[in-house]
Coordinates of N, CA and C and ligand atoms in Angstrom, one line a residue:
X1 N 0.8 -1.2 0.0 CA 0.0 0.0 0.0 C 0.9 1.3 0.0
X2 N 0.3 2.2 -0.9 CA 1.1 3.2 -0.8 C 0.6 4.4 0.4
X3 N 1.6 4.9 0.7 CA 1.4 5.8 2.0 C 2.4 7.0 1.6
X4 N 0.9 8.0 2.3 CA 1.4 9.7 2.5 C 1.0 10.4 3.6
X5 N 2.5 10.6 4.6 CA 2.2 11.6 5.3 C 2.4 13.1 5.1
X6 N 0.9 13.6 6.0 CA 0.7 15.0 5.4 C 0.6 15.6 7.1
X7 N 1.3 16.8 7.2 CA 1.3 17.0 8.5 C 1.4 18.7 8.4
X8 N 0.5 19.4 9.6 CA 0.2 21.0 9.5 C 0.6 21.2 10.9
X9 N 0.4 22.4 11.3 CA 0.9 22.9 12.7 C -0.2 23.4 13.3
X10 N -0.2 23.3 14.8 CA -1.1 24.2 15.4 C -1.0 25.6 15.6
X11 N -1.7 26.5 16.5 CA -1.6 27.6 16.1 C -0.1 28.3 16.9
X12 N 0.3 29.2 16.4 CA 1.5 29.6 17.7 C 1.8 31.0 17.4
X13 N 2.5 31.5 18.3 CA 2.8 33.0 18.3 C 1.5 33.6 18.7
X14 N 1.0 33.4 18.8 CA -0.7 33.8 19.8 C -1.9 34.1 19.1
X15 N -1.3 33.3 18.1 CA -2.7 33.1 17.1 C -3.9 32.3 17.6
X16 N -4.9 32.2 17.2 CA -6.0 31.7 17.7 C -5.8 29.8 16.6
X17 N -5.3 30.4 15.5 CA -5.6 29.3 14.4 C -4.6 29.2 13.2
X18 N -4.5 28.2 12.8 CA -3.2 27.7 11.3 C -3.8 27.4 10.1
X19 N -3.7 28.5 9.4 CA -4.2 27.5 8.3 C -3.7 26.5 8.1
X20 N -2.6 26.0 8.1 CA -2.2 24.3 7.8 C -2.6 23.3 8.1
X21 N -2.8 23.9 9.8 CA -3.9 22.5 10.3 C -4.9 22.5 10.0
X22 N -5.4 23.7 9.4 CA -7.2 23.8 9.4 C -7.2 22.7 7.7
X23 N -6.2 23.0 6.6 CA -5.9 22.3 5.7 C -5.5 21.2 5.7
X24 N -4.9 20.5 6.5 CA -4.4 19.0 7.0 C -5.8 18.2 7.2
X25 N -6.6 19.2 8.3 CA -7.7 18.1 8.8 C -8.6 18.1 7.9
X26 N -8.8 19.3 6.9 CA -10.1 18.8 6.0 C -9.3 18.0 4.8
X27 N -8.2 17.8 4.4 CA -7.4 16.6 3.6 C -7.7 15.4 4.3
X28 N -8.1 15.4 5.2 CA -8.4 13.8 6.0 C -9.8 13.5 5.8
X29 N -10.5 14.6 5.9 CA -11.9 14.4 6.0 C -12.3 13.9 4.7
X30 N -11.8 14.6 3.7 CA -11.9 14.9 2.1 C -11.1 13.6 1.6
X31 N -10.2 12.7 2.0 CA -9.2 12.1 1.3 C -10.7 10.6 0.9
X32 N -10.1 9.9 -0.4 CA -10.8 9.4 -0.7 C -9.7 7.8 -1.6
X33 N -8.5 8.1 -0.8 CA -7.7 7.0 -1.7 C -7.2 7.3 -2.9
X34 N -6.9 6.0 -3.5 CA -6.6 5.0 -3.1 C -5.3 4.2 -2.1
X35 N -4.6 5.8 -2.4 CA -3.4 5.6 -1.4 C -4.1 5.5 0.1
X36 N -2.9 5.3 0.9 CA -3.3 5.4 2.7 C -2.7 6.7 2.5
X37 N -3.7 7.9 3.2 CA -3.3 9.0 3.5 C -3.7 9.4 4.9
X38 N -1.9 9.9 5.8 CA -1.6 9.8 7.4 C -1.7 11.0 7.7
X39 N -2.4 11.8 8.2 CA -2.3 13.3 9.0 C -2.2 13.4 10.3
X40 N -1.4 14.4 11.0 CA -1.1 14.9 12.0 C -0.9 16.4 12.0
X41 N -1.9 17.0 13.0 CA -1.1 18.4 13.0 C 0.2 18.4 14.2
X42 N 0.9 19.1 13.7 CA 2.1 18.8 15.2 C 2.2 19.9 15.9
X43 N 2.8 20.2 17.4 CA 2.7 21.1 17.9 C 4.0 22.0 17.6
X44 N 3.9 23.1 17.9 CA 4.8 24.4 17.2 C 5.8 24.4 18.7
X45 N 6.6 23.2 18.4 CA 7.6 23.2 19.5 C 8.7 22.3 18.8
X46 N 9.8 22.9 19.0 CA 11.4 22.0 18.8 C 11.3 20.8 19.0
X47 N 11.0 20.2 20.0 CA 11.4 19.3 20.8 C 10.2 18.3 20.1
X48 N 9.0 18.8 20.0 CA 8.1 18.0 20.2 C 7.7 17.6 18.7
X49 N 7.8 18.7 17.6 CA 7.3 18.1 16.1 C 8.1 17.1 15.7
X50 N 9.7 17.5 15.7 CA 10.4 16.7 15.2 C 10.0 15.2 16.1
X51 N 10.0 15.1 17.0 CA 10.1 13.9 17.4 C 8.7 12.7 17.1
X52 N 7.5 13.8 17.3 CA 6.5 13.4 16.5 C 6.5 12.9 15.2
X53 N 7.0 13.7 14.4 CA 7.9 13.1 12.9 C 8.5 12.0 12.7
X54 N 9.4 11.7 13.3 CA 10.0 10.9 13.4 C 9.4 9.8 13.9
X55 N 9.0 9.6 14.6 CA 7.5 8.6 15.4 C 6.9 8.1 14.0
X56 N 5.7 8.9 13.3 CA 5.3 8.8 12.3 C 5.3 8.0 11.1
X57 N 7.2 8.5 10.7 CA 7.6 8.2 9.8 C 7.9 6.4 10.1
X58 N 8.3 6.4 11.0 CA 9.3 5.0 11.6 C 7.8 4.0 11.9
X59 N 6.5 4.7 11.6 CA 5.6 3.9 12.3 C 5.2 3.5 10.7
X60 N 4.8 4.6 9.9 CA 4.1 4.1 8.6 C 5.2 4.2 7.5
X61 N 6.6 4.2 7.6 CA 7.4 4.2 6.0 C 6.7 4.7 5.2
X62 N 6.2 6.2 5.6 CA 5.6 6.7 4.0 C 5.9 6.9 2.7
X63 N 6.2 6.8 1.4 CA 6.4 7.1 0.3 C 6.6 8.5 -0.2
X64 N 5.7 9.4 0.2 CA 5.7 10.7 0.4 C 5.8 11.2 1.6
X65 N 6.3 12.2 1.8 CA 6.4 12.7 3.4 C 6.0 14.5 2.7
X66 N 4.7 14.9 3.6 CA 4.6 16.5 2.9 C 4.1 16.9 4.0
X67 N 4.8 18.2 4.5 CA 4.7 18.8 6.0 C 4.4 20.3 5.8
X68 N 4.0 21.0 6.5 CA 2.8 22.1 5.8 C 3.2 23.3 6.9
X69 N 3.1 24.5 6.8 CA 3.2 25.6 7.9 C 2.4 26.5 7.5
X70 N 2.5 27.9 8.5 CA 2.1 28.5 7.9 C 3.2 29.6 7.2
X71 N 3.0 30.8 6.5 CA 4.1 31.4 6.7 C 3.3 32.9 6.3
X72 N 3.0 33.9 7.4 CA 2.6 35.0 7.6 C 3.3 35.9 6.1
X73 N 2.6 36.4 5.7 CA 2.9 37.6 4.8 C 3.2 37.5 3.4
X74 N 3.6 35.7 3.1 CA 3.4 35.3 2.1 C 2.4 35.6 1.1
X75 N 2.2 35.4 -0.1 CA 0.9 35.4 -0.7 C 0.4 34.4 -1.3
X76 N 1.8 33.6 -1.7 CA 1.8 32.5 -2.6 C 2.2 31.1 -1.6
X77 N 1.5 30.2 -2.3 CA 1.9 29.1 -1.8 C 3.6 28.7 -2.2
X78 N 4.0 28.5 -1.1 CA 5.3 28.1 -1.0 C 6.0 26.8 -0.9
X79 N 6.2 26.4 -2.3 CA 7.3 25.0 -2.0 C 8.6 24.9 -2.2
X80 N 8.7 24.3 -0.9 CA 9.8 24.5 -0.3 C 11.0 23.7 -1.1
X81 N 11.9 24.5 -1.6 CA 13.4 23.3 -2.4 C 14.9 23.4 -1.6
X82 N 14.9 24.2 -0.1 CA 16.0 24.0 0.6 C 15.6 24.1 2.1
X83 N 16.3 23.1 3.0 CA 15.8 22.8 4.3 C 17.3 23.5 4.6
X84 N 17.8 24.2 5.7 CA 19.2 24.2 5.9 C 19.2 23.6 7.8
X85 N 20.5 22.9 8.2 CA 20.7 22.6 9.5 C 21.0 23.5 10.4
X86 N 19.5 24.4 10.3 CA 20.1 26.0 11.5 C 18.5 25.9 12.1
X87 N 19.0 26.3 14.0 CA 17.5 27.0 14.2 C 18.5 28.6 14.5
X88 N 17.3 29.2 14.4 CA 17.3 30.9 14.7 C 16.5 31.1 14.9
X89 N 15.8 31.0 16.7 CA 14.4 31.0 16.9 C 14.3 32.7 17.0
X90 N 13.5 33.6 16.4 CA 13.3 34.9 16.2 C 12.0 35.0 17.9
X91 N 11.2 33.8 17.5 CA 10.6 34.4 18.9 C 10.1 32.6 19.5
X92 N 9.7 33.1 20.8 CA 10.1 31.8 21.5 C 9.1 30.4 20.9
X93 N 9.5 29.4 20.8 CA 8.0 28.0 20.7 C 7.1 28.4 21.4
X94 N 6.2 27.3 21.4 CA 5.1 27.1 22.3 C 5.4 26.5 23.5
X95 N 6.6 25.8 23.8 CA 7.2 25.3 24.9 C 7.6 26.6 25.7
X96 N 8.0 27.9 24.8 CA 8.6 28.8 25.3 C 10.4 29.0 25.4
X97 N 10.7 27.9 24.5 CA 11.8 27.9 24.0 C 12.1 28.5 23.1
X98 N 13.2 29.0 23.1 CA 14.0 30.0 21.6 C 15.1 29.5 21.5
X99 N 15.6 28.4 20.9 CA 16.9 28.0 20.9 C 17.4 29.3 19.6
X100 N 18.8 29.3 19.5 CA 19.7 30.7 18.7 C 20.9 29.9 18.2
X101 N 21.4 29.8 16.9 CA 22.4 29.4 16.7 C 23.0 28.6 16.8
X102 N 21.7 27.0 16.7 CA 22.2 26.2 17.5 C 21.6 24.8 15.7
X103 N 22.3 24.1 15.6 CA 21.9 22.7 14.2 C 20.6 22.0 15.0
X104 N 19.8 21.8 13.4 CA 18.6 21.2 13.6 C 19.2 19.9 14.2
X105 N 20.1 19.5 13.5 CA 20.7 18.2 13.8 C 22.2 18.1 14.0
X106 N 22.8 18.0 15.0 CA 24.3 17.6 15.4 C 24.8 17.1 14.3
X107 N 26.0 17.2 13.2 CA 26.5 16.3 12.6 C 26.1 16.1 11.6
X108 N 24.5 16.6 11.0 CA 24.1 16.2 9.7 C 24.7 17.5 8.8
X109 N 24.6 17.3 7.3 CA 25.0 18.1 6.5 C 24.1 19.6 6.7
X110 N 25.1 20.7 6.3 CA 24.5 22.1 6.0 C 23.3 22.2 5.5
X111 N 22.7 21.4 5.0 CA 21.2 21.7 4.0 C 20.9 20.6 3.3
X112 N 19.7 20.3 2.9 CA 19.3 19.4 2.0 C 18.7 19.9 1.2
X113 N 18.5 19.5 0.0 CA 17.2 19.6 -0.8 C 16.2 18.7 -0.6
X114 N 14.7 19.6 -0.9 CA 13.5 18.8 -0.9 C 13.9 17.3 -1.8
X115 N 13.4 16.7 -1.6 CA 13.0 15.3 -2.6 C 11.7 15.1 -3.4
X116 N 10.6 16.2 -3.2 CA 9.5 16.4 -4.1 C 9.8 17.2 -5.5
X117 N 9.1 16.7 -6.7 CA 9.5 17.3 -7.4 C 8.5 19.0 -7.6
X118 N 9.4 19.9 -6.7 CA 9.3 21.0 -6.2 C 8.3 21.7 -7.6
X119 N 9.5 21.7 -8.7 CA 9.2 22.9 -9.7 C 7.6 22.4 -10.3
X120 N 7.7 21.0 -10.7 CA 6.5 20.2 -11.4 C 5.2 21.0 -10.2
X121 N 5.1 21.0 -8.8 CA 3.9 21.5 -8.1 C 4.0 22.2 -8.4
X122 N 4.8 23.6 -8.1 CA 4.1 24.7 -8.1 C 3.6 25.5 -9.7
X123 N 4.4 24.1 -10.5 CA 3.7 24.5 -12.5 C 2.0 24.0 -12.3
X124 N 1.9 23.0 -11.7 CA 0.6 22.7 -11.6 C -0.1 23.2 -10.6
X125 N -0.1 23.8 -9.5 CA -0.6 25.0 -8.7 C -1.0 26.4 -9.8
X126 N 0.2 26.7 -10.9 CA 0.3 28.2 -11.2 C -1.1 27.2 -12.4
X127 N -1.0 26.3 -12.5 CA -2.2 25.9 -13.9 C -3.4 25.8 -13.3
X128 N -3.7 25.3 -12.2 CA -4.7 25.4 -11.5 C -5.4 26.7 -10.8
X129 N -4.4 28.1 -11.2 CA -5.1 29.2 -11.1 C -5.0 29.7 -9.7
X130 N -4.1 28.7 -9.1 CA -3.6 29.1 -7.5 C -1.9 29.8 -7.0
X131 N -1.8 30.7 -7.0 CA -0.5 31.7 -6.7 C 0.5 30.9 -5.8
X132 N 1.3 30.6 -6.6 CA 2.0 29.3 -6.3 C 4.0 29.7 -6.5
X133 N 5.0 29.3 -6.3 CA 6.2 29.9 -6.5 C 7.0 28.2 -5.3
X134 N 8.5 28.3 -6.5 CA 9.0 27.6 -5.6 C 10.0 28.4 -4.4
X135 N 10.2 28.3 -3.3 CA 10.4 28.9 -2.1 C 12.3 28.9 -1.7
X136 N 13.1 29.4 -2.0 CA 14.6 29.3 -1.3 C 14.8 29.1 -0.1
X137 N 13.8 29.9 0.8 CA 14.2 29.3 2.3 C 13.0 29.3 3.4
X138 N 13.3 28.3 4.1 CA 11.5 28.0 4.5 C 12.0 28.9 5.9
X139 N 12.7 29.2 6.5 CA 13.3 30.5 8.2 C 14.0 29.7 8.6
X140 N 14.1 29.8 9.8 CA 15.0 29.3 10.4 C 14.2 28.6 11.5
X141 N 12.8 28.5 12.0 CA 12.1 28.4 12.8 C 11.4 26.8 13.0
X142 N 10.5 26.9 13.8 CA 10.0 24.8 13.9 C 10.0 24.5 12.2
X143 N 9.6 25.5 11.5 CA 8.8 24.5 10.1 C 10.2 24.2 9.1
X144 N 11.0 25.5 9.5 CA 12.8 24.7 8.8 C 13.3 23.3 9.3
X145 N 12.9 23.3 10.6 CA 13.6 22.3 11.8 C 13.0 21.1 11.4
X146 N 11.4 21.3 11.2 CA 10.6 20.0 10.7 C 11.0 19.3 9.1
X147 N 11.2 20.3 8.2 CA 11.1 20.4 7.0 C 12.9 19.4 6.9
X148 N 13.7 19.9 7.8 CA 15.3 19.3 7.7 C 15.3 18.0 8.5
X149 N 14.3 17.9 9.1 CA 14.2 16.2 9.5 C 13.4 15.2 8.8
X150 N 12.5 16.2 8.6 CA 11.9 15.1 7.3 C 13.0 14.1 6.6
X151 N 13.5 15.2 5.7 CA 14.4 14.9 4.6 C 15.9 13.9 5.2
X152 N 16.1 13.9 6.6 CA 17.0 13.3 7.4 C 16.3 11.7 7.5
X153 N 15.1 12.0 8.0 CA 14.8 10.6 8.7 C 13.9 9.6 7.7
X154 N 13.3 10.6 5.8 CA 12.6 10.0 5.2 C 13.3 9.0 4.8
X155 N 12.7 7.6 3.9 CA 13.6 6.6 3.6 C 14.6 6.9 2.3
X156 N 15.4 6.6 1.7 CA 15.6 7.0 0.8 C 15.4 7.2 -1.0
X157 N 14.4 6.1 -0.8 CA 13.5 5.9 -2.1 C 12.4 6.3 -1.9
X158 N 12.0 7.1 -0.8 CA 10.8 8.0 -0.6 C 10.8 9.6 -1.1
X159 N 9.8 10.8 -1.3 CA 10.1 11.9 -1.7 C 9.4 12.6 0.0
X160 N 10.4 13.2 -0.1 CA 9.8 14.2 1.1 C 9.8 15.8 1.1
X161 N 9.1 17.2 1.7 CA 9.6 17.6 1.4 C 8.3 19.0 2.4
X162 N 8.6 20.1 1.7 CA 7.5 20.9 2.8 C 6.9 22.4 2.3
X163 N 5.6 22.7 2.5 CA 5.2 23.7 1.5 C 4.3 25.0 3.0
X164 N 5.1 25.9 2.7 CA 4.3 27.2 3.1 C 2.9 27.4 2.3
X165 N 1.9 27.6 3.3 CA 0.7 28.2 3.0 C 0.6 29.5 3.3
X166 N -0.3 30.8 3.2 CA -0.4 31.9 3.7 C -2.1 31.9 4.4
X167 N -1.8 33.0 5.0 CA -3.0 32.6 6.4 C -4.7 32.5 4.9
X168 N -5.4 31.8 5.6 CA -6.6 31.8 5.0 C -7.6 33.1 5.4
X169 N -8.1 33.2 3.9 CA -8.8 34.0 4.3 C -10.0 34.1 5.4
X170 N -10.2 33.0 5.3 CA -11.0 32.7 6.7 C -10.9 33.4 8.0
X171 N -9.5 33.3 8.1 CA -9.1 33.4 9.6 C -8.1 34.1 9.7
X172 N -7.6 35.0 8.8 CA -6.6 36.1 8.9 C -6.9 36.9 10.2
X173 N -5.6 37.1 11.0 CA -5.7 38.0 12.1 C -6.0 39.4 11.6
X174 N -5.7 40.0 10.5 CA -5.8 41.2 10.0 C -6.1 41.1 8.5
X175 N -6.7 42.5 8.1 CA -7.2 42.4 6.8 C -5.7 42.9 6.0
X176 N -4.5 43.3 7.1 CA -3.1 43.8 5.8 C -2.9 42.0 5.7
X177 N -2.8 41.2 6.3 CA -2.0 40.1 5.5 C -2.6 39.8 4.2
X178 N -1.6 39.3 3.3 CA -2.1 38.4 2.0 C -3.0 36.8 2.5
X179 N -3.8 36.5 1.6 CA -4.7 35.7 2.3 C -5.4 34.7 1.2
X180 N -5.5 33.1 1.5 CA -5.6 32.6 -0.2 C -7.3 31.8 0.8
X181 N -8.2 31.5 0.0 CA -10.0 30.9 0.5 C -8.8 29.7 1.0
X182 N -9.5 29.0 1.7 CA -8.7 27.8 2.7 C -9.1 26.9 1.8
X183 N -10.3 27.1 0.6 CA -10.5 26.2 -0.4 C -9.8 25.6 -1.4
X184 N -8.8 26.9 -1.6 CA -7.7 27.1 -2.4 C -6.3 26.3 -1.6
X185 N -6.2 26.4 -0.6 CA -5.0 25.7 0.1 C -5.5 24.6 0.4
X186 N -6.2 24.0 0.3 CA -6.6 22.2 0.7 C -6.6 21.5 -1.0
X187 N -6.9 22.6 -1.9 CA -6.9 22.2 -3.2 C -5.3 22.2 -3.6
X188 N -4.5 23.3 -3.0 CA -2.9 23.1 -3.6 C -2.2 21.8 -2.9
X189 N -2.6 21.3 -1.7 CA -1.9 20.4 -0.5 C -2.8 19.0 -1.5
X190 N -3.7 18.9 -2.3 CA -4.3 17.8 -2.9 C -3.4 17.8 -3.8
X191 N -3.3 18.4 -5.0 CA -2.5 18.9 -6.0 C -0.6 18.3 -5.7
X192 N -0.5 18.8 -4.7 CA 1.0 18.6 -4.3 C 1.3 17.5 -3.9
X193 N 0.1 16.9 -3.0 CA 0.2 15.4 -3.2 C 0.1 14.4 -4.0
X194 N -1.3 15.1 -5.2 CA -1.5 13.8 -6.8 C 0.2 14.4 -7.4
X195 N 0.6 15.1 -7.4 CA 2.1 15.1 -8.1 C 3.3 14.3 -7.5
X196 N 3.4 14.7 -6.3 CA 4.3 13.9 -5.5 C 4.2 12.2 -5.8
X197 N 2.8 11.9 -6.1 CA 2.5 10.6 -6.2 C 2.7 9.9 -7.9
X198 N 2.6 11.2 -9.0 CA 2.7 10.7 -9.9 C 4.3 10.9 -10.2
X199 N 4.9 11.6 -10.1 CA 6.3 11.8 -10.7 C 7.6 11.6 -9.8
X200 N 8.6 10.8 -9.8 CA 9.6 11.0 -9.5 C 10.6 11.6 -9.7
X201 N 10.7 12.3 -11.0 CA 11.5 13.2 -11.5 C 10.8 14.7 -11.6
X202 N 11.5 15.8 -11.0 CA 11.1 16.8 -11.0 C 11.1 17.6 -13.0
X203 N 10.6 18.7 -13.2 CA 11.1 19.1 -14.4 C 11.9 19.7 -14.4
X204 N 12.2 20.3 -15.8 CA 13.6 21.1 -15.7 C 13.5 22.7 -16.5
X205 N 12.8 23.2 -15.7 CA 12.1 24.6 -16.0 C 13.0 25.4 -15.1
X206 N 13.2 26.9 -15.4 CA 13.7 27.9 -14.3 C 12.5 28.3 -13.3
X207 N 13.4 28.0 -12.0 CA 12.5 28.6 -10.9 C 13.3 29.3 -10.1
X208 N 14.3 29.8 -10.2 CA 15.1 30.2 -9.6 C 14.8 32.0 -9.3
X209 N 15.6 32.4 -8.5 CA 15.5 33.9 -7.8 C 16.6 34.4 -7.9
X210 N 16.4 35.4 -8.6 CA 17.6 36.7 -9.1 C 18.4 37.6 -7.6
X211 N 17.3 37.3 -6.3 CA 17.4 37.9 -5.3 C 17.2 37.2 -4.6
Ligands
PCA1 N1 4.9 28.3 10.8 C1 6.1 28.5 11.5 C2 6.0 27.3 12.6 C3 4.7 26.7 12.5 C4 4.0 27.3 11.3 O1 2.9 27.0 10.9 C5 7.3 28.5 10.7 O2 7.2 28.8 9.5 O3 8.4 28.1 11.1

C-alpha cells in the first residue's frame, strides 16, 4: 500500500488558528484513496514536532512525506526546495523555548534539498489558477527544523519535502495580511500530493530567484 504523510501545525505566536492545520484536517476528511493518507497536525515546539515526525515516519514508512506551515505575509503558496541545518528561533516556541544558533541536527550536513518534485507542483498549482512559487528558504524556525528532518529521517526511495501556505482568508488576524480561501489551500496540498505521487523526477524549467 502506498502511503502519505501529510502534517500542518497548530496555532503559535498567539494566534487563535493555522491554516495548515485547518488544511491538513479537512485533507483527512476529504481524502478518498486510493493511497493510505496519514495526518497529524504537530505542535509548534522543537522538541516536540520533530520527534512526532520521526515517530510517524518510523511507524508508517511513507512514500511521500509532505509537511505544511504557515508562513505569515506570504501570498503564494510556497514549495519549499532547501531545508538548511540551522534553528534561529526569532521568537520563542510554544514550549517557550527559543533556541539561537544552534543545528537542527548535530553532525548532519548544511542543508538538504527537498525530494518532491518542487518545480512540477508549483507549475501545476500556477495551472490550477492558485498563486504558487517555488520557495529558497522555509526561516529558520519549527517548520525549517521539521522540514530538515523530514528529509533526514525519510527513507531513501521515498520523496519528502515541505510547503508554506499563507493565512486563509477565513481566519486572517488582519485584513493587511495576503490571504488565499482555505478552499484554495486544501486544493494546492491535494495537487502537491497527486504530483508527488505521480512523478519521481522533477522538471527542468527555471524557478530560480535573481534575489
Ligand atoms: N509556521 C512556523 C512554525 C509553525 C508554522 O505554521 C514556521 O514557518 O516556522
Amino acid at each position: 500500500m502506498t502511503t502519505v504523510l501529510l502534517t500542518g501545525f497548530e496555532p503559535f505566536g498567539g494566534d487563535p488558528t493555522n491554516p495548515s492545520g485547518d488544511a491538513v484536517r479537512e485533507m483527512s476528511a476529504r481524502w478518498s484513496g486510493p493511497e493510505d493518507l496519514v495526518t497529524t497536525v504537530l505542535p509548534v515546539t522543537f522538541a516536540g514536532a520533530a520527534e512526532r515526525l520521526r515517530e510517524l515516519v518510523a511507524e508508517h514508512r511513507p512514500d511521500v512525506v509532505i509537511a505544511t506551515g504557515l508562513a505569515e505575509g506570504r501570498a503564494a503558496i510556497g514549495v519549499e526546495r532547501i531545508a538548511v541545518n540551522l534553528i534561529d528561533a526569532r521568537i520563542p516556541d510554544n514550549d517557550g523555548v527559543q533556541p539561537v544558533d544552534v543545528p537542527s541536527i548535530e553532525g548532519a550536513p548544511t542543508a538538504r534539498f527537498a525530494t518532491l518534485p518542487v518545480k512540477e507542483i508549483a507549475r501545476r498549482l500556477s495551472d490550477a489558477g492558485i498563486l504558487a512559487e517555488v520557495s529558497h528558504t522555509a526561516g529558520t524556525f519549527v517548520c525549517n527544523h521539521v522540514f530538515f528532518t523530514a528529509l533526514e529521517v525519510a527513507a531513501s526511495d521515498s520523496r519528502a519535502g515541505f510547503i508554506h501556505v499563507p493565512w486563509s482568508a477565513e481566519h486572517a488576524p488582519t485584513s493587511e495580511v495576503a490571504t488565499l480561501p482555505l478552499a484554495d489551500i486544501v486544493r494546492a496540498l491535494e495537487i502537491a500530493v497527486r504530483t508527488s505521487l505521480d512523478l519521481t523526477e522533477d522538471a527542468s524549467i527555471p524557478t530560480g530567484a535573481l534575489h
